[in-house]
mmCIF file with all atom_site columns, C-alpha atoms in Angstrom:
data_model
loop_
_atom_site.group_PDB
_atom_site.id
_atom_site.type_symbol
_atom_site.label_atom_id
_atom_site.label_alt_id
_atom_site.label_comp_id
_atom_site.label_asym_id
_atom_site.label_entity_id
_atom_site.label_seq_id
_atom_site.pdbx_PDB_ins_code
_atom_site.Cartn_x
_atom_site.Cartn_y
_atom_site.Cartn_z
_atom_site.occupancy
_atom_site.B_iso_or_equiv
_atom_site.pdbx_formal_charge
_atom_site.auth_seq_id
_atom_site.auth_comp_id
_atom_site.auth_asym_id
_atom_site.auth_atom_id
_atom_site.pdbx_PDB_model_num
ATOM 1   C CA . ASN A 1 1   ? -65.323 -10.073 14.628  1.00 71.00 ? 1   ASN A CA 1
ATOM 2   C CA . ALA A 1 2   ? -62.495 -12.397 13.312  1.00 80.00 ? 2   ALA A CA 1
ATOM 3   C CA . GLY A 1 3   ? -60.545 -10.213 11.273  1.00 93.00 ? 3   GLY A CA 1
ATOM 4   C CA . VAL A 1 4   ? -58.734 -10.854 8.596   1.00 96.00 ? 4   VAL A CA 1
ATOM 5   C CA . THR A 1 5   ? -57.693 -15.169 8.704   1.00 97.00 ? 5   THR A CA 1
ATOM 6   C CA . GLN A 1 6   ? -54.602 -17.355 7.215   1.00 97.00 ? 6   GLN A CA 1
ATOM 7   C CA . THR A 1 7   ? -55.107 -21.569 5.628   1.00 97.00 ? 7   THR A CA 1
ATOM 8   C CA . PRO A 1 8   ? -53.134 -22.896 6.997   1.00 97.00 ? 8   PRO A CA 1
ATOM 9   C CA . LYS A 1 9   ? -50.838 -21.756 9.594   1.00 96.00 ? 9   LYS A CA 1
ATOM 10  C CA . PHE A 1 10  ? -47.899 -24.122 8.283   1.00 96.00 ? 10  PHE A CA 1
ATOM 11  C CA . ARG A 1 11  ? -46.413 -25.607 5.386   1.00 96.00 ? 11  ARG A CA 1
ATOM 12  C CA . VAL A 1 12  ? -43.777 -27.990 3.315   1.00 97.00 ? 12  VAL A CA 1
ATOM 13  C CA . LEU A 1 13  ? -44.007 -27.994 -0.296  1.00 97.00 ? 13  LEU A CA 1
ATOM 14  C CA . LYS A 1 14  ? -41.339 -30.507 -2.349  1.00 97.00 ? 14  LYS A CA 1
ATOM 15  C CA . THR A 1 15  ? -40.602 -28.406 -5.173  1.00 98.00 ? 15  THR A CA 1
ATOM 16  C CA . GLY A 1 16  ? -42.650 -28.512 -8.395  1.00 97.00 ? 16  GLY A CA 1
ATOM 17  C CA . GLN A 1 17  ? -45.957 -29.309 -5.550  1.00 97.00 ? 17  GLN A CA 1
ATOM 18  C CA . SER A 1 18  ? -48.863 -26.526 -6.229  1.00 96.00 ? 18  SER A CA 1
ATOM 19  C CA . MET A 1 19  ? -50.912 -25.526 -2.880  1.00 96.00 ? 19  MET A CA 1
ATOM 20  C CA . THR A 1 20  ? -52.966 -22.119 -2.954  1.00 97.00 ? 20  THR A CA 1
ATOM 21  C CA . LEU A 1 21  ? -53.439 -19.883 0.531   1.00 98.00 ? 21  LEU A CA 1
ATOM 22  C CA . LEU A 1 22  ? -56.843 -19.270 1.678   1.00 97.00 ? 22  LEU A CA 1
ATOM 23  C CA . CYS A 1 23  ? -57.325 -15.308 2.994   1.00 98.00 ? 23  CYS A CA 1
ATOM 24  C CA . ALA A 1 24  ? -60.763 -14.529 4.471   1.00 98.00 ? 24  ALA A CA 1
ATOM 25  C CA . GLN A 1 25  ? -62.145 -11.420 5.706   1.00 97.00 ? 25  GLN A CA 1
ATOM 26  C CA . ASP A 1 26  ? -65.916 -10.446 7.551   1.00 96.00 ? 26  ASP A CA 1
ATOM 27  C CA . MET A 1 27  ? -64.834 -6.867  7.658   1.00 95.00 ? 27  MET A CA 1
ATOM 28  C CA . ASN A 1 28  ? -66.574 -6.248  4.407   1.00 94.00 ? 28  ASN A CA 1
ATOM 29  C CA . HIS A 1 29  ? -63.184 -4.448  2.689   1.00 94.00 ? 29  HIS A CA 1
ATOM 30  C CA . GLU A 1 30  ? -63.140 -3.950  -1.299  1.00 93.00 ? 30  GLU A CA 1
ATOM 31  C CA . TYR A 1 31  ? -59.963 -4.501  -1.359  1.00 94.00 ? 31  TYR A CA 1
ATOM 32  C CA . MET A 1 32  ? -57.171 -7.178  -0.285  1.00 96.00 ? 32  MET A CA 1
ATOM 33  C CA . TYR A 1 33  ? -53.232 -8.427  -0.805  1.00 96.00 ? 33  TYR A CA 1
ATOM 34  C CA . TRP A 1 34  ? -50.769 -10.776 -0.633  1.00 97.00 ? 34  TRP A CA 1
ATOM 35  C CA . TYR A 1 35  ? -47.669 -9.958  0.417   1.00 97.00 ? 35  TYR A CA 1
ATOM 36  C CA . ARG A 1 36  ? -44.533 -12.218 1.311   1.00 97.00 ? 36  ARG A CA 1
ATOM 37  C CA . GLN A 1 37  ? -41.843 -11.540 3.907   1.00 96.00 ? 37  GLN A CA 1
ATOM 38  C CA . ASP A 1 38  ? -38.253 -12.017 3.982   1.00 94.00 ? 38  ASP A CA 1
ATOM 39  C CA . PRO A 1 39  ? -35.090 -11.296 6.465   1.00 88.00 ? 39  PRO A CA 1
ATOM 40  C CA . GLY A 1 40  ? -33.573 -8.291  5.499   1.00 84.00 ? 40  GLY A CA 1
ATOM 41  C CA . MET A 1 41  ? -36.458 -7.465  2.279   1.00 86.00 ? 41  MET A CA 1
ATOM 42  C CA . GLY A 1 42  ? -39.724 -6.408  4.297   1.00 89.00 ? 42  GLY A CA 1
ATOM 43  C CA . LEU A 1 43  ? -42.779 -6.885  2.905   1.00 94.00 ? 43  LEU A CA 1
ATOM 44  C CA . ARG A 1 44  ? -43.282 -6.885  -0.808  1.00 94.00 ? 44  ARG A CA 1
ATOM 45  C CA . LEU A 1 45  ? -46.549 -6.805  -2.754  1.00 95.00 ? 45  LEU A CA 1
ATOM 46  C CA . ILE A 1 46  ? -47.538 -9.883  -4.502  1.00 97.00 ? 46  ILE A CA 1
ATOM 47  C CA . HIS A 1 47  ? -50.743 -9.010  -6.066  1.00 97.00 ? 47  HIS A CA 1
ATOM 48  C CA . TYR A 1 48  ? -54.186 -6.902  -4.744  1.00 95.00 ? 48  TYR A CA 1
ATOM 49  C CA . SER A 1 49  ? -57.656 -6.905  -5.384  1.00 95.00 ? 49  SER A CA 1
ATOM 50  C CA . VAL A 1 50  ? -59.753 -3.568  -5.834  1.00 92.00 ? 50  VAL A CA 1
ATOM 51  C CA . GLY A 1 51  ? -63.200 -5.710  -5.682  1.00 93.00 ? 51  GLY A CA 1
ATOM 52  C CA . GLU A 1 52  ? -64.277 -9.179  -6.010  1.00 95.00 ? 52  GLU A CA 1
ATOM 53  C CA . GLY A 1 53  ? -63.637 -10.757 -9.257  1.00 94.00 ? 53  GLY A CA 1
ATOM 54  C CA . THR A 1 54  ? -60.831 -8.213  -10.257 1.00 95.00 ? 54  THR A CA 1
ATOM 55  C CA . THR A 1 55  ? -57.281 -8.785  -9.056  1.00 96.00 ? 55  THR A CA 1
ATOM 56  C CA . ALA A 1 56  ? -53.560 -6.893  -10.569 1.00 96.00 ? 56  ALA A CA 1
ATOM 57  C CA . LYS A 1 57  ? -49.478 -7.906  -10.388 1.00 96.00 ? 57  LYS A CA 1
ATOM 58  C CA . GLY A 1 58  ? -47.627 -5.812  -7.418  1.00 94.00 ? 58  GLY A CA 1
ATOM 59  C CA . GLU A 1 59  ? -43.988 -5.769  -7.455  1.00 92.00 ? 59  GLU A CA 1
ATOM 60  C CA . VAL A 1 60  ? -43.506 -9.514  -7.188  1.00 95.00 ? 60  VAL A CA 1
ATOM 61  C CA . PRO A 1 61  ? -45.718 -11.013 -8.640  1.00 97.00 ? 61  PRO A CA 1
ATOM 62  C CA . ASP A 1 62  ? -43.911 -13.556 -10.579 1.00 97.00 ? 62  ASP A CA 1
ATOM 63  C CA . GLY A 1 63  ? -44.997 -17.825 -9.903  1.00 96.00 ? 63  GLY A CA 1
ATOM 64  C CA . TYR A 1 64  ? -47.738 -16.778 -8.066  1.00 98.00 ? 64  TYR A CA 1
ATOM 65  C CA . ASN A 1 65  ? -51.432 -16.643 -9.625  1.00 97.00 ? 65  ASN A CA 1
ATOM 66  C CA . VAL A 1 66  ? -54.885 -14.984 -7.424  1.00 98.00 ? 66  VAL A CA 1
ATOM 67  C CA . SER A 1 67  ? -58.158 -14.741 -7.642  1.00 97.00 ? 67  SER A CA 1
ATOM 68  C CA . ARG A 1 68  ? -60.655 -13.213 -5.307  1.00 97.00 ? 68  ARG A CA 1
ATOM 69  C CA . LEU A 1 69  ? -64.148 -14.516 -6.669  1.00 95.00 ? 69  LEU A CA 1
ATOM 70  C CA . LYS A 1 70  ? -65.733 -13.474 -3.321  1.00 96.00 ? 70  LYS A CA 1
ATOM 71  C CA . LYS A 1 71  ? -65.393 -10.417 -1.405  1.00 96.00 ? 71  LYS A CA 1
ATOM 72  C CA . GLN A 1 72  ? -64.496 -11.685 1.761   1.00 97.00 ? 72  GLN A CA 1
ATOM 73  C CA . ASN A 1 73  ? -62.191 -14.000 0.089   1.00 97.00 ? 73  ASN A CA 1
ATOM 74  C CA . PHE A 1 74  ? -58.543 -13.966 -1.564  1.00 98.00 ? 74  PHE A CA 1
ATOM 75  C CA . LEU A 1 75  ? -56.825 -16.959 -2.670  1.00 98.00 ? 75  LEU A CA 1
ATOM 76  C CA . LEU A 1 76  ? -52.872 -17.106 -3.731  1.00 98.00 ? 76  LEU A CA 1
ATOM 77  C CA . GLY A 1 77  ? -51.998 -19.942 -5.379  1.00 98.00 ? 77  GLY A CA 1
ATOM 78  C CA . LEU A 1 78  ? -48.040 -21.547 -6.193  1.00 96.00 ? 78  LEU A CA 1
ATOM 79  C CA . GLU A 1 79  ? -48.860 -23.812 -9.449  1.00 92.00 ? 79  GLU A CA 1
ATOM 80  C CA . SER A 1 80  ? -45.303 -25.251 -9.303  1.00 96.00 ? 80  SER A CA 1
ATOM 81  C CA . ALA A 1 81  ? -43.352 -24.280 -5.903  1.00 96.00 ? 81  ALA A CA 1
ATOM 82  C CA . ALA A 1 82  ? -39.590 -23.525 -6.190  1.00 97.00 ? 82  ALA A CA 1
ATOM 83  C CA . PRO A 1 83  ? -36.872 -23.002 -3.499  1.00 97.00 ? 83  PRO A CA 1
ATOM 84  C CA . SER A 1 84  ? -37.368 -19.602 -3.839  1.00 97.00 ? 84  SER A CA 1
ATOM 85  C CA . GLN A 1 85  ? -40.946 -19.163 -2.615  1.00 98.00 ? 85  GLN A CA 1
ATOM 86  C CA . THR A 1 86  ? -39.662 -20.041 0.756   1.00 98.00 ? 86  THR A CA 1
ATOM 87  C CA . SER A 1 87  ? -41.123 -17.073 3.117   1.00 98.00 ? 87  SER A CA 1
ATOM 88  C CA . VAL A 1 88  ? -43.711 -16.317 5.314   1.00 98.00 ? 88  VAL A CA 1
ATOM 89  C CA . TYR A 1 89  ? -46.575 -15.005 3.133   1.00 98.00 ? 89  TYR A CA 1
ATOM 90  C CA . PHE A 1 90  ? -49.348 -12.183 5.148   1.00 98.00 ? 90  PHE A CA 1
ATOM 91  C CA . CYS A 1 91  ? -52.982 -11.401 4.190   1.00 97.00 ? 91  CYS A CA 1
ATOM 92  C CA . ALA A 1 92  ? -54.220 -7.520  4.536   1.00 96.00 ? 92  ALA A CA 1
ATOM 93  C CA . SER A 1 93  ? -57.416 -5.816  3.943   1.00 95.00 ? 93  SER A CA 1
ATOM 94  C CA . SER A 1 94  ? -58.585 -2.306  4.170   1.00 92.00 ? 94  SER A CA 1
ATOM 95  C CA . TYR A 1 95  ? -61.260 0.065   3.232   1.00 83.00 ? 95  TYR A CA 1
ATOM 96  C CA . SER A 1 96  ? -59.409 2.636   3.806   1.00 80.00 ? 96  SER A CA 1
ATOM 97  C CA . GLN A 1 97  ? -55.930 3.650   4.133   1.00 79.00 ? 97  GLN A CA 1
ATOM 98  C CA . GLN A 1 98  ? -55.552 1.017   7.569   1.00 83.00 ? 98  GLN A CA 1
ATOM 99  C CA . ARG A 1 99  ? -54.539 -2.258  6.620   1.00 89.00 ? 99  ARG A CA 1
ATOM 100 C CA . TYR A 1 100 ? -55.252 -4.959  8.866   1.00 93.00 ? 100 TYR A CA 1
ATOM 101 C CA . PHE A 1 101 ? -53.066 -7.839  8.662   1.00 96.00 ? 101 PHE A CA 1
ATOM 102 C CA . GLY A 1 102 ? -53.716 -11.787 8.998   1.00 96.00 ? 102 GLY A CA 1
ATOM 103 C CA . PRO A 1 103 ? -51.009 -13.653 11.110  1.00 96.00 ? 103 PRO A CA 1
ATOM 104 C CA . GLY A 1 104 ? -49.320 -15.383 8.119   1.00 97.00 ? 104 GLY A CA 1
ATOM 105 C CA . THR A 1 105 ? -48.698 -18.398 6.785   1.00 97.00 ? 105 THR A CA 1
ATOM 106 C CA . ARG A 1 106 ? -45.028 -19.808 6.734   1.00 97.00 ? 106 ARG A CA 1
ATOM 107 C CA . LEU A 1 107 ? -44.374 -21.698 3.729   1.00 98.00 ? 107 LEU A CA 1
ATOM 108 C CA . THR A 1 108 ? -40.945 -23.420 3.354   1.00 97.00 ? 108 THR A CA 1
ATOM 109 C CA . VAL A 1 109 ? -40.318 -25.166 0.120   1.00 97.00 ? 109 VAL A CA 1
ATOM 110 C CA . THR A 1 110 ? -37.543 -27.707 -0.190  1.00 97.00 ? 110 THR A CA 1
ATOM 111 C CA . GLN B 2 1   ? -37.249 -0.355  -6.566  1.00 51.00 ? 1   GLN B CA 1
ATOM 112 C CA . GLN B 2 2   ? -36.214 0.644   -2.857  1.00 58.00 ? 2   GLN B CA 1
ATOM 113 C CA . GLN B 2 3   ? -39.270 4.104   -2.271  1.00 87.00 ? 3   GLN B CA 1
ATOM 114 C CA . VAL B 2 4   ? -38.896 4.047   1.206   1.00 94.00 ? 4   VAL B CA 1
ATOM 115 C CA . LYS B 2 5   ? -35.743 3.624   2.737   1.00 96.00 ? 5   LYS B CA 1
ATOM 116 C CA . GLN B 2 6   ? -35.304 2.737   6.526   1.00 97.00 ? 6   GLN B CA 1
ATOM 117 C CA . SER B 2 7   ? -32.676 2.614   8.999   1.00 97.00 ? 7   SER B CA 1
ATOM 118 C CA . PRO B 2 8   ? -31.079 1.797   10.816  1.00 97.00 ? 8   PRO B CA 1
ATOM 119 C CA . GLN B 2 9   ? -31.861 -1.967  10.321  1.00 96.00 ? 9   GLN B CA 1
ATOM 120 C CA . SER B 2 10  ? -31.515 -3.195  14.155  1.00 97.00 ? 10  SER B CA 1
ATOM 121 C CA . LEU B 2 11  ? -31.713 -0.709  16.985  1.00 97.00 ? 11  LEU B CA 1
ATOM 122 C CA . ILE B 2 12  ? -30.984 -1.744  20.747  1.00 98.00 ? 12  ILE B CA 1
ATOM 123 C CA . VAL B 2 13  ? -32.080 0.642   23.294  1.00 98.00 ? 13  VAL B CA 1
ATOM 124 C CA . GLN B 2 14  ? -31.976 0.846   27.279  1.00 97.00 ? 14  GLN B CA 1
ATOM 125 C CA . LYS B 2 15  ? -35.133 0.382   28.978  1.00 97.00 ? 15  LYS B CA 1
ATOM 126 C CA . GLY B 2 16  ? -36.373 4.156   29.310  1.00 97.00 ? 16  GLY B CA 1
ATOM 127 C CA . GLY B 2 17  ? -34.355 5.545   26.570  1.00 97.00 ? 17  GLY B CA 1
ATOM 128 C CA . ILE B 2 18  ? -35.842 7.000   23.053  1.00 97.00 ? 18  ILE B CA 1
ATOM 129 C CA . PRO B 2 19  ? -35.299 4.895   19.946  1.00 98.00 ? 19  PRO B CA 1
ATOM 130 C CA . ILE B 2 20  ? -35.755 6.720   16.674  1.00 98.00 ? 20  ILE B CA 1
ATOM 131 C CA . ILE B 2 21  ? -35.975 4.586   13.523  1.00 98.00 ? 21  ILE B CA 1
ATOM 132 C CA . ASN B 2 22  ? -36.061 7.213   10.087  1.00 98.00 ? 22  ASN B CA 1
ATOM 133 C CA . CYS B 2 23  ? -37.454 6.757   6.630   1.00 98.00 ? 23  CYS B CA 1
ATOM 134 C CA . ALA B 2 24  ? -36.718 8.916   3.356   1.00 98.00 ? 24  ALA B CA 1
ATOM 135 C CA . TYR B 2 25  ? -38.911 8.748   0.435   1.00 96.00 ? 25  TYR B CA 1
ATOM 136 C CA . GLU B 2 26  ? -38.241 9.622   -3.379  1.00 93.00 ? 26  GLU B CA 1
ATOM 137 C CA . ASN B 2 27  ? -42.424 9.873   -4.276  1.00 91.00 ? 27  ASN B CA 1
ATOM 138 C CA . THR B 2 28  ? -43.866 13.310  -3.546  1.00 91.00 ? 28  THR B CA 1
ATOM 139 C CA . ALA B 2 29  ? -46.829 11.844  -4.175  1.00 91.00 ? 29  ALA B CA 1
ATOM 140 C CA . PHE B 2 30  ? -46.540 10.099  -1.227  1.00 92.00 ? 30  PHE B CA 1
ATOM 141 C CA . ASP B 2 31  ? -49.452 11.052  1.190   1.00 91.00 ? 31  ASP B CA 1
ATOM 142 C CA . TYR B 2 32  ? -49.901 8.757   3.405   1.00 92.00 ? 32  TYR B CA 1
ATOM 143 C CA . PHE B 2 33  ? -47.110 7.587   5.842   1.00 95.00 ? 33  PHE B CA 1
ATOM 144 C CA . PRO B 2 34  ? -48.034 4.663   8.170   1.00 95.00 ? 34  PRO B CA 1
ATOM 145 C CA . TRP B 2 35  ? -45.954 2.790   10.872  1.00 97.00 ? 35  TRP B CA 1
ATOM 146 C CA . TYR B 2 36  ? -46.351 -0.863  11.471  1.00 97.00 ? 36  TYR B CA 1
ATOM 147 C CA . GLN B 2 37  ? -45.657 -2.666  14.712  1.00 97.00 ? 37  GLN B CA 1
ATOM 148 C CA . GLN B 2 38  ? -44.333 -6.789  13.969  1.00 97.00 ? 38  GLN B CA 1
ATOM 149 C CA . PHE B 2 39  ? -44.063 -8.656  16.880  1.00 96.00 ? 39  PHE B CA 1
ATOM 150 C CA . PRO B 2 40  ? -42.117 -12.424 16.217  1.00 93.00 ? 40  PRO B CA 1
ATOM 151 C CA . GLY B 2 41  ? -45.125 -15.417 14.418  1.00 91.00 ? 41  GLY B CA 1
ATOM 152 C CA . LYS B 2 42  ? -47.641 -12.220 14.142  1.00 94.00 ? 42  LYS B CA 1
ATOM 153 C CA . GLY B 2 43  ? -48.634 -9.732  11.581  1.00 95.00 ? 43  GLY B CA 1
ATOM 154 C CA . PRO B 2 44  ? -47.875 -6.523  11.156  1.00 96.00 ? 44  PRO B CA 1
ATOM 155 C CA . ALA B 2 45  ? -50.487 -3.855  13.178  1.00 95.00 ? 45  ALA B CA 1
ATOM 156 C CA . LEU B 2 46  ? -51.074 -0.132  12.827  1.00 94.00 ? 46  LEU B CA 1
ATOM 157 C CA . LEU B 2 47  ? -48.888 2.049   15.375  1.00 96.00 ? 47  LEU B CA 1
ATOM 158 C CA . ILE B 2 48  ? -50.038 5.056   14.238  1.00 95.00 ? 48  ILE B CA 1
ATOM 159 C CA . ALA B 2 49  ? -49.553 7.399   10.697  1.00 94.00 ? 49  ALA B CA 1
ATOM 160 C CA . ILE B 2 50  ? -49.031 11.055  9.782   1.00 94.00 ? 50  ILE B CA 1
ATOM 161 C CA . ARG B 2 51  ? -49.998 12.875  6.698   1.00 92.00 ? 51  ARG B CA 1
ATOM 162 C CA . PRO B 2 52  ? -47.931 15.888  5.219   1.00 90.00 ? 52  PRO B CA 1
ATOM 163 C CA . ASP B 2 53  ? -50.149 19.058  6.352   1.00 91.00 ? 53  ASP B CA 1
ATOM 164 C CA . VAL B 2 54  ? -48.909 18.026  9.700   1.00 93.00 ? 54  VAL B CA 1
ATOM 165 C CA . SER B 2 55  ? -44.943 18.076  10.927  1.00 95.00 ? 55  SER B CA 1
ATOM 166 C CA . GLU B 2 56  ? -45.384 16.074  13.522  1.00 96.00 ? 56  GLU B CA 1
ATOM 167 C CA . LYS B 2 57  ? -48.193 13.248  15.592  1.00 96.00 ? 57  LYS B CA 1
ATOM 168 C CA . LYS B 2 58  ? -47.959 11.964  18.851  1.00 97.00 ? 58  LYS B CA 1
ATOM 169 C CA . GLU B 2 59  ? -50.246 9.003   19.806  1.00 95.00 ? 59  GLU B CA 1
ATOM 170 C CA . GLY B 2 60  ? -49.262 7.698   23.484  1.00 96.00 ? 60  GLY B CA 1
ATOM 171 C CA . ARG B 2 61  ? -45.766 7.499   23.302  1.00 97.00 ? 61  ARG B CA 1
ATOM 172 C CA . PHE B 2 62  ? -45.001 7.273   19.706  1.00 97.00 ? 62  PHE B CA 1
ATOM 173 C CA . THR B 2 63  ? -44.406 10.020  17.859  1.00 97.00 ? 63  THR B CA 1
ATOM 174 C CA . ILE B 2 64  ? -43.780 11.063  14.110  1.00 96.00 ? 64  ILE B CA 1
ATOM 175 C CA . SER B 2 65  ? -41.937 13.919  12.866  1.00 96.00 ? 65  SER B CA 1
ATOM 176 C CA . PHE B 2 66  ? -42.188 14.722  9.218   1.00 96.00 ? 66  PHE B CA 1
ATOM 177 C CA . ASN B 2 67  ? -39.489 16.556  6.838   1.00 95.00 ? 67  ASN B CA 1
ATOM 178 C CA . LYS B 2 68  ? -42.126 17.042  3.876   1.00 94.00 ? 68  LYS B CA 1
ATOM 179 C CA . SER B 2 69  ? -39.417 19.297  2.078   1.00 94.00 ? 69  SER B CA 1
ATOM 180 C CA . ALA B 2 70  ? -36.480 16.508  3.283   1.00 95.00 ? 70  ALA B CA 1
ATOM 181 C CA . LYS B 2 71  ? -38.920 13.559  2.414   1.00 96.00 ? 71  LYS B CA 1
ATOM 182 C CA . GLN B 2 72  ? -37.885 12.335  5.316   1.00 97.00 ? 72  GLN B CA 1
ATOM 183 C CA . PHE B 2 73  ? -40.548 11.120  8.647   1.00 97.00 ? 73  PHE B CA 1
ATOM 184 C CA . SER B 2 74  ? -39.332 9.366   11.607  1.00 98.00 ? 74  SER B CA 1
ATOM 185 C CA . LEU B 2 75  ? -40.652 7.097   14.690  1.00 98.00 ? 75  LEU B CA 1
ATOM 186 C CA . HIS B 2 76  ? -39.691 8.222   17.998  1.00 98.00 ? 76  HIS B CA 1
ATOM 187 C CA . ILE B 2 77  ? -40.415 6.080   21.004  1.00 98.00 ? 77  ILE B CA 1
ATOM 188 C CA . MET B 2 78  ? -41.134 7.957   24.808  1.00 97.00 ? 78  MET B CA 1
ATOM 189 C CA . ASP B 2 79  ? -39.904 5.961   27.278  1.00 97.00 ? 79  ASP B CA 1
ATOM 190 C CA . SER B 2 80  ? -39.435 2.457   25.675  1.00 97.00 ? 80  SER B CA 1
ATOM 191 C CA . GLN B 2 81  ? -40.112 -0.776  27.495  1.00 97.00 ? 81  GLN B CA 1
ATOM 192 C CA . PRO B 2 82  ? -38.827 -4.304  26.776  1.00 97.00 ? 82  PRO B CA 1
ATOM 193 C CA . GLY B 2 83  ? -42.481 -4.433  25.606  1.00 97.00 ? 83  GLY B CA 1
ATOM 194 C CA . ASP B 2 84  ? -42.045 -2.650  22.799  1.00 98.00 ? 84  ASP B CA 1
ATOM 195 C CA . SER B 2 85  ? -39.388 -4.815  21.317  1.00 98.00 ? 85  SER B CA 1
ATOM 196 C CA . ALA B 2 86  ? -40.955 -5.777  17.598  1.00 97.00 ? 86  ALA B CA 1
ATOM 197 C CA . THR B 2 87  ? -39.883 -4.841  14.334  1.00 97.00 ? 87  THR B CA 1
ATOM 198 C CA . TYR B 2 88  ? -40.970 -1.595  12.524  1.00 98.00 ? 88  TYR B CA 1
ATOM 199 C CA . PHE B 2 89  ? -41.927 -1.232  9.302   1.00 97.00 ? 89  PHE B CA 1
ATOM 200 C CA . CYS B 2 90  ? -42.422 2.391   7.722   1.00 97.00 ? 90  CYS B CA 1
ATOM 201 C CA . ALA B 2 91  ? -44.700 2.441   4.497   1.00 95.00 ? 91  ALA B CA 1
ATOM 202 C CA . ALA B 2 92  ? -45.730 5.349   2.172   1.00 94.00 ? 92  ALA B CA 1
ATOM 203 C CA . SER B 2 93  ? -49.002 4.976   -0.314  1.00 91.00 ? 93  SER B CA 1
ATOM 204 C CA . ILE B 2 94  ? -50.409 7.954   -2.408  1.00 87.00 ? 94  ILE B CA 1
ATOM 205 C CA . SER B 2 95  ? -54.584 8.876   -1.224  1.00 75.00 ? 95  SER B CA 1
ATOM 206 C CA . GLY B 2 96  ? -57.023 6.349   -0.910  1.00 63.00 ? 96  GLY B CA 1
ATOM 207 C CA . ASN B 2 97  ? -55.669 2.611   -1.663  1.00 63.00 ? 97  ASN B CA 1
ATOM 208 C CA . THR B 2 98  ? -53.057 2.154   -3.745  1.00 80.00 ? 98  THR B CA 1
ATOM 209 C CA . PRO B 2 99  ? -50.562 -0.176  -2.701  1.00 86.00 ? 99  PRO B CA 1
ATOM 210 C CA . LEU B 2 100 ? -48.415 0.666   0.405   1.00 90.00 ? 100 LEU B CA 1
ATOM 211 C CA . VAL B 2 101 ? -44.533 0.655   -0.129  1.00 91.00 ? 101 VAL B CA 1
ATOM 212 C CA . PHE B 2 102 ? -43.055 -0.766  3.092   1.00 93.00 ? 102 PHE B CA 1
ATOM 213 C CA . GLY B 2 103 ? -39.403 -0.243  4.349   1.00 94.00 ? 103 GLY B CA 1
ATOM 214 C CA . LYS B 2 104 ? -37.228 -3.166  4.693   1.00 94.00 ? 104 LYS B CA 1
ATOM 215 C CA . GLY B 2 105 ? -37.687 -2.761  8.686   1.00 96.00 ? 105 GLY B CA 1
ATOM 216 C CA . THR B 2 106 ? -35.987 -1.684  11.838  1.00 97.00 ? 106 THR B CA 1
ATOM 217 C CA . ARG B 2 107 ? -36.153 -4.463  14.720  1.00 97.00 ? 107 ARG B CA 1
ATOM 218 C CA . LEU B 2 108 ? -35.627 -2.739  17.982  1.00 98.00 ? 108 LEU B CA 1
ATOM 219 C CA . SER B 2 109 ? -34.591 -4.048  20.909  1.00 98.00 ? 109 SER B CA 1
ATOM 220 C CA . VAL B 2 110 ? -35.471 -2.452  24.521  1.00 98.00 ? 110 VAL B CA 1
ATOM 221 C CA . ILE B 2 111 ? -33.322 -4.342  27.356  1.00 97.00 ? 111 ILE B CA 1
ATOM 222 C CA . ALA B 2 112 ? -33.955 -3.658  30.901  1.00 92.00 ? 112 ALA B CA 1
#
């Protein structure tokens, strides 16, 4: 099992550009999450999904959109990137309360 | 809105020492309290977790102490090693798959 994988690992965007981060899990988990991690801020929940076709807002959803068209994939979109979205993004999935995290995507917006 | 407060932000201990990281929570509905360990360039990984029906849980060199009345829980690392150097996050959630609320993290350095 690959667990939770994230694509890409690194990305540099210019302000106003758009991009999609892909998260995939092969554990058949119903629940998936997107977090951002910033120095001194811990992990903050952006959006999450409790199953295929469902999404919900987390703590810091503004500027992001998500889609869960397939159970194994959870996409995070930035329609118009801003420097404030420079961060490390982590995807996670869960069956019970234990979260399994991906390796992260480091995004820089200039 | 910081529902889980973690301290200290950083900690340096000698090899063999016992670092202690503390967390305090506000929501009395929380009933699951995990600790995650994160190495540089990696995603967080579950280290140990506790539920409020017990006051202590040990797994190897890692121990969680839980004080329900004080709404506090802490992580102790016995006989710490340089390989334990990482960032540690406490978290809390309500039963089921409700989103975890994370503390801001503690960067631990264990020096030989």
